[in-house]
Amino acid sequence: MSAVVRDPSVARSVALFRAFRHEQTEPERCYALLACDAARQIERYEPLRGRLVVDVGGGSGCFTAEFRRRGARCYLFEPDVRELTAHGPPPAGAVLADGCLLPLADGAADVCFSSNVLEHVADPRTFLSEMVRVTRPGGLLYVAFTNWLSPWGGHETSPWHYLGADRARARYRRRTGRPAKHTVGENLFPLHIGPTLRQVRALPGVTVVTARSRYAPFLAEAVVRVPGVREFATWNLLLILRRSPYDGSRSAAPATTPAAAG
Ligand SMILES: C[S@@+](CC[C@H](N)C(=O)[O-])C[C@H]1O[C@@H](n2cnc3c(N)ncnc32)[C@H](O)[C@@H]1O
């Protein structure tokens, strides 16, 4: 996918924004571009070729497909069978599993990945700890999510979520004649950048490599450093984390095929 360019840059942000605008009509194109972009972001820190990658909450598998295209051994874990089969048959080796209780040995993955899942999880702290547990010492974690006060925080009800989740949901139903996919407190949870950063920095044996706006064309890291402003201006927080190489707090298994996959 050649349209993905230097990150961050105006051209890249414009390309991603254009793809998002057609997400409903051309989801494959939109997610293929996003997956290519995420893969490139990971490869800045860790090669994908030959690595064992775990895609947690991977939906129908567009990221998994891209990681495999780049030579990774990637396994998808997804708790919702409707998401898994939304765009056709599930990817080979997909596992029905909750990200808070992954059927994987400690330290099984070289790269643990989750894109736009954290805000859908009732217990993000446990979800993050579980991602750390399954990553090998020295391995990489990629976590991106849309925070609640982002202009896209209410997902399909945005930007009316700024007036309250119930009001936004009622408006969506009035306008479209169908219920919104997401209900706050059920499958969408208001996550904020400040508290999430504090939670991540408190994770034992983990270093924050970068905390940045995932899509911003410039000032991508700077904006995340400004309390208050970051809640509105980040849009989507990208965390690249590294599990400490000599973390004795958890036992580490060699990076082999996950027991439950395949
Ligand atoms: C917005 S979709 C993102 C899918 C995919 N990662 C992507 O970016 O295209 C959110 C996904 O998170 C999944 N999810 C929700 N709660 C989860 C949990 N506790 N563990 C793992 N995945 C979960 C949902 O089933 C859904 O597939």
mmCIF file of C-alpha atoms in Angstrom, residues 56-259:
data_model
loop_
_atom_site.group_PDB
_atom_site.id
_atom_site.type_symbol
_atom_site.label_atom_id
_atom_site.label_comp_id
_atom_site.label_asym_id
_atom_site.label_seq_id
_atom_site.Cartn_x
_atom_site.Cartn_y
_atom_site.Cartn_z
ATOM 1 C CA VAL A 56 -5.628 -8.759 20.585
ATOM 2 C CA GLY A 57 -9.204 -7.777 19.728
ATOM 3 C CA GLY A 58 -8.241 -8.103 16.092
ATOM 4 C CA GLY A 59 -11.813 -7.987 14.716
ATOM 5 C CA SER A 60 -11.997 -9.485 11.237
ATOM 6 C CA GLY A 61 -8.234 -9.612 10.860
ATOM 7 C CA CYS A 62 -7.029 -6.843 8.547
ATOM 8 C CA PHE A 63 -4.039 -6.102 10.791
ATOM 9 C CA THR A 64 -3.273 -9.797 11.144
ATOM 10 C CA ALA A 65 -3.314 -10.120 7.338
ATOM 11 C CA GLU A 66 -0.854 -7.241 6.953
ATOM 12 C CA PHE A 67 1.517 -8.587 9.622
ATOM 13 C CA ARG A 68 1.486 -11.996 7.929
ATOM 14 C CA ARG A 69 2.103 -10.337 4.550
ATOM 15 C CA ARG A 70 5.241 -8.878 6.097
ATOM 16 C CA GLY A 71 6.476 -12.250 7.251
ATOM 17 C CA ALA A 72 5.249 -12.328 10.854
ATOM 18 C CA ARG A 73 3.628 -15.355 12.454
ATOM 19 C CA CYS A 74 0.508 -13.591 13.667
ATOM 20 C CA TYR A 75 -2.330 -14.972 15.808
ATOM 21 C CA LEU A 76 -5.601 -13.170 16.273
ATOM 22 C CA PHE A 77 -7.544 -13.217 19.559
ATOM 23 C CA GLU A 78 -11.095 -11.880 19.429
ATOM 24 C CA PRO A 79 -14.007 -12.482 21.831
ATOM 25 C CA ASP A 80 -16.862 -11.592 19.464
ATOM 26 C CA VAL A 81 -17.629 -14.061 16.679
ATOM 27 C CA ARG A 82 -19.658 -11.416 14.788
ATOM 28 C CA GLU A 83 -16.608 -9.154 14.612
ATOM 29 C CA LEU A 84 -14.430 -12.065 13.611
ATOM 30 C CA THR A 85 -16.680 -12.954 10.662
ATOM 31 C CA ALA A 86 -17.837 -9.433 9.747
ATOM 32 C CA HIS A 87 -15.994 -9.390 6.414
ATOM 33 C CA GLY A 88 -15.927 -13.084 5.536
ATOM 34 C CA PRO A 89 -14.414 -16.211 7.042
ATOM 35 C CA PRO A 90 -12.134 -15.633 10.041
ATOM 36 C CA PRO A 91 -8.377 -15.678 9.448
ATOM 37 C CA ALA A 92 -6.664 -19.048 9.884
ATOM 38 C CA GLY A 93 -5.568 -19.693 13.449
ATOM 39 C CA ALA A 94 -7.966 -17.136 14.956
ATOM 40 C CA VAL A 95 -8.863 -17.804 18.593
ATOM 41 C CA LEU A 96 -12.081 -16.787 20.331
ATOM 42 C CA ALA A 97 -10.724 -15.243 23.518
ATOM 43 C CA ASP A 98 -11.026 -12.256 25.821
ATOM 44 C CA GLY A 99 -7.985 -9.983 25.903
ATOM 45 C CA CYS A 100 -8.179 -9.949 29.697
ATOM 46 C CA LEU A 101 -7.566 -13.700 29.827
ATOM 47 C CA LEU A 102 -5.424 -14.716 26.879
ATOM 48 C CA PRO A 103 -4.796 -18.441 26.376
ATOM 49 C CA LEU A 104 -1.059 -17.845 25.974
ATOM 50 C CA ALA A 105 2.037 -18.640 27.981
ATOM 51 C CA ASP A 106 3.928 -15.827 29.708
ATOM 52 C CA GLY A 107 6.310 -14.119 27.289
ATOM 53 C CA ALA A 108 4.963 -15.976 24.237
ATOM 54 C CA ALA A 109 4.849 -12.968 21.883
ATOM 55 C CA ASP A 110 7.575 -10.827 20.357
ATOM 56 C CA VAL A 111 5.003 -8.133 19.596
ATOM 57 C CA CYS A 112 1.657 -7.698 21.316
ATOM 58 C CA PHE A 113 -0.698 -5.480 19.335
ATOM 59 C CA SER A 114 -4.100 -3.938 19.925
ATOM 60 C CA SER A 115 -5.702 -1.280 17.773
ATOM 61 C CA ASN A 116 -8.803 0.533 18.965
ATOM 62 C CA VAL A 117 -9.751 -2.078 21.529
ATOM 63 C CA LEU A 118 -8.898 -0.546 24.924
ATOM 64 C CA GLU A 119 -11.896 1.830 24.931
ATOM 65 C CA HIS A 120 -14.168 -1.195 24.421
ATOM 66 C CA VAL A 121 -12.878 -3.049 27.462
ATOM 67 C CA ALA A 122 -14.537 -2.706 30.870
ATOM 68 C CA ASP A 123 -11.277 -3.334 32.726
ATOM 69 C CA PRO A 124 -8.439 -1.690 30.753
ATOM 70 C CA ARG A 125 -5.929 -2.192 33.579
ATOM 71 C CA THR A 126 -6.303 -5.982 33.438
ATOM 72 C CA PHE A 127 -6.260 -5.892 29.640
ATOM 73 C CA LEU A 128 -2.948 -3.975 29.625
ATOM 74 C CA SER A 129 -1.396 -6.228 32.278
ATOM 75 C CA GLU A 130 -2.381 -9.249 30.231
ATOM 76 C CA MET A 131 -0.751 -7.771 27.137
ATOM 77 C CA VAL A 132 2.435 -7.263 29.152
ATOM 78 C CA ARG A 133 2.288 -10.788 30.557
ATOM 79 C CA VAL A 134 2.195 -12.442 27.134
ATOM 80 C CA THR A 135 5.004 -10.265 25.719
ATOM 81 C CA ARG A 136 8.544 -11.631 26.043
ATOM 82 C CA PRO A 137 11.093 -9.591 28.024
ATOM 83 C CA GLY A 138 12.507 -7.096 25.537
ATOM 84 C CA GLY A 139 9.405 -7.437 23.331
ATOM 85 C CA LEU A 140 7.241 -4.637 22.000
ATOM 86 C CA LEU A 141 3.671 -3.602 22.777
ATOM 87 C CA TYR A 142 1.511 -1.474 20.485
ATOM 88 C CA VAL A 143 -1.659 -0.075 22.070
ATOM 89 C CA ALA A 144 -3.837 2.515 20.348
ATOM 90 C CA PHE A 145 -7.255 3.747 21.406
ATOM 91 C CA THR A 146 -9.693 6.610 20.937
ATOM 92 C CA ASN A 147 -10.126 8.561 24.172
ATOM 93 C CA TRP A 148 -13.552 9.752 25.252
ATOM 94 C CA LEU A 149 -12.987 13.499 24.810
ATOM 95 C CA SER A 150 -11.564 13.013 21.317
ATOM 96 C CA PRO A 151 -13.838 14.442 18.601
ATOM 97 C CA TRP A 152 -14.327 10.774 17.646
ATOM 98 C CA GLY A 153 -14.703 9.617 21.283
ATOM 99 C CA GLY A 154 -18.398 8.777 20.887
ATOM 100 C CA HIS A 155 -17.644 6.704 17.771
ATOM 101 C CA GLU A 156 -20.693 6.689 15.481
ATOM 102 C CA THR A 157 -22.527 9.167 17.759
ATOM 103 C CA SER A 158 -19.677 11.720 17.580
ATOM 104 C CA PRO A 159 -19.411 14.612 18.119
ATOM 105 C CA TRP A 160 -22.714 14.648 20.027
ATOM 106 C CA HIS A 161 -21.152 12.649 22.874
ATOM 107 C CA TYR A 162 -19.858 16.018 24.107
ATOM 108 C CA LEU A 163 -23.487 16.697 25.100
ATOM 109 C CA GLY A 164 -23.710 13.384 26.967
ATOM 110 C CA ALA A 165 -23.687 9.751 25.889
ATOM 111 C CA ASP A 166 -27.453 9.192 26.292
ATOM 112 C CA ARG A 167 -28.362 12.279 24.338
ATOM 113 C CA ALA A 168 -25.912 11.354 21.574
ATOM 114 C CA ARG A 169 -27.334 7.841 21.364
ATOM 115 C CA ALA A 170 -30.921 9.091 21.245
ATOM 116 C CA ARG A 171 -30.002 11.546 18.496
ATOM 117 C CA TYR A 172 -28.315 8.796 16.489
ATOM 118 C CA ARG A 173 -31.447 6.650 16.666
ATOM 119 C CA ARG A 174 -33.684 9.551 15.647
ATOM 120 C CA ARG A 175 -31.467 10.419 12.677
ATOM 121 C CA THR A 176 -30.732 6.949 11.342
ATOM 122 C CA GLY A 177 -33.725 4.926 12.522
ATOM 123 C CA ARG A 178 -31.445 2.306 14.064
ATOM 124 C CA PRO A 179 -29.705 1.933 17.411
ATOM 125 C CA ALA A 180 -26.071 2.946 17.695
ATOM 126 C CA LYS A 181 -23.641 0.031 17.762
ATOM 127 C CA HIS A 182 -22.030 1.265 20.957
ATOM 128 C CA THR A 183 -23.588 1.843 24.360
ATOM 129 C CA VAL A 184 -21.470 3.591 26.955
ATOM 130 C CA GLY A 185 -20.949 1.319 29.935
ATOM 131 C CA GLU A 186 -21.639 -1.813 27.872
ATOM 132 C CA ASN A 187 -19.255 -1.909 24.915
ATOM 133 C CA LEU A 188 -17.704 1.561 25.014
ATOM 134 C CA PHE A 189 -16.019 3.056 28.069
ATOM 135 C CA PRO A 190 -14.930 6.669 28.579
ATOM 136 C CA LEU A 191 -11.135 6.466 28.690
ATOM 137 C CA HIS A 192 -8.988 9.521 29.329
ATOM 138 C CA ILE A 193 -5.397 10.134 28.335
ATOM 139 C CA GLY A 194 -3.983 11.389 31.646
ATOM 140 C CA PRO A 195 -5.186 8.480 33.815
ATOM 141 C CA THR A 196 -4.278 5.932 31.125
ATOM 142 C CA LEU A 197 -0.735 7.307 30.883
ATOM 143 C CA ARG A 198 -0.397 7.074 34.660
ATOM 144 C CA GLN A 199 -1.660 3.497 34.576
ATOM 145 C CA VAL A 200 0.787 2.540 31.844
ATOM 146 C CA ARG A 201 3.758 4.192 33.570
ATOM 147 C CA ALA A 202 2.904 2.225 36.706
ATOM 148 C CA LEU A 203 3.029 -1.129 34.904
ATOM 149 C CA PRO A 204 5.950 -3.090 36.348
ATOM 150 C CA GLY A 205 8.742 -3.960 33.948
ATOM 151 C CA VAL A 206 7.527 -1.724 31.123
ATOM 152 C CA THR A 207 9.121 1.315 29.460
ATOM 153 C CA VAL A 208 7.102 3.838 27.478
ATOM 154 C CA VAL A 209 8.954 4.174 24.162
ATOM 155 C CA THR A 210 6.534 6.745 22.819
ATOM 156 C CA ALA A 211 3.143 8.174 23.716
ATOM 157 C CA ARG A 212 1.811 10.141 20.783
ATOM 158 C CA SER A 213 -1.192 11.087 18.750
ATOM 159 C CA ARG A 214 -1.629 8.251 16.255
ATOM 160 C CA TYR A 215 -2.859 10.350 13.340
ATOM 161 C CA ALA A 216 -1.599 13.918 13.967
ATOM 162 C CA PRO A 217 0.427 15.457 11.109
ATOM 163 C CA PHE A 218 2.767 17.281 13.498
ATOM 164 C CA LEU A 219 3.380 17.827 17.239
ATOM 165 C CA ALA A 220 2.253 14.214 17.668
ATOM 166 C CA GLU A 221 4.249 13.678 20.892
ATOM 167 C CA ALA A 222 4.064 17.269 22.130
ATOM 168 C CA VAL A 223 0.285 17.340 22.252
ATOM 169 C CA VAL A 224 0.198 14.355 24.600
ATOM 170 C CA ARG A 225 2.352 16.222 27.111
ATOM 171 C CA VAL A 226 -0.177 19.014 27.680
ATOM 172 C CA PRO A 227 -2.768 18.126 30.339
ATOM 173 C CA GLY A 228 -6.293 19.163 29.371
ATOM 174 C CA VAL A 229 -5.461 19.986 25.764
ATOM 175 C CA ARG A 230 -4.380 16.380 25.103
ATOM 176 C CA GLU A 231 -7.826 15.067 25.976
ATOM 177 C CA PHE A 232 -9.331 16.967 23.025
ATOM 178 C CA ALA A 233 -6.440 17.258 20.583
ATOM 179 C CA THR A 234 -4.897 13.761 20.581
ATOM 180 C CA TRP A 235 -7.851 12.045 18.848
ATOM 181 C CA ASN A 236 -6.296 8.607 19.212
ATOM 182 C CA LEU A 237 -3.478 7.782 21.599
ATOM 183 C CA LEU A 238 -0.702 5.511 20.386
ATOM 184 C CA LEU A 239 1.467 3.878 23.024
ATOM 185 C CA ILE A 240 4.570 1.977 22.017
ATOM 186 C CA LEU A 241 5.861 0.131 25.048
ATOM 187 C CA ARG A 242 8.833 -2.119 25.577
ATOM 188 C CA ARG A 243 8.874 -4.890 28.167
ATOM 189 C CA SER A 244 12.132 -4.670 30.102
ATOM 190 C CA PRO A 245 14.698 -7.220 28.879
ATOM 191 C CA TYR A 246 15.569 -8.487 32.339
ATOM 192 C CA ASP A 247 12.193 -8.452 33.995
ATOM 193 C CA GLY A 248 12.405 -11.041 36.742
ATOM 194 C CA SER A 249 8.880 -10.283 37.974
ATOM 195 C CA ARG A 250 7.327 -12.753 35.549
ATOM 196 C CA SER A 251 8.555 -16.013 34.136
ATOM 197 C CA ALA A 252 9.329 -15.912 30.437
ATOM 198 C CA ALA A 253 8.613 -18.702 27.986
ATOM 199 C CA PRO A 254 10.375 -18.866 24.613
ATOM 200 C CA ALA A 255 8.488 -17.278 21.725
ATOM 201 C CA THR A 256 6.786 -20.331 20.283
ATOM 202 C CA THR A 257 3.428 -20.962 18.666
ATOM 203 C CA PRO A 258 0.633 -20.183 21.163
ATOM 204 C CA ALA A 259 -0.738 -23.314 22.741
#
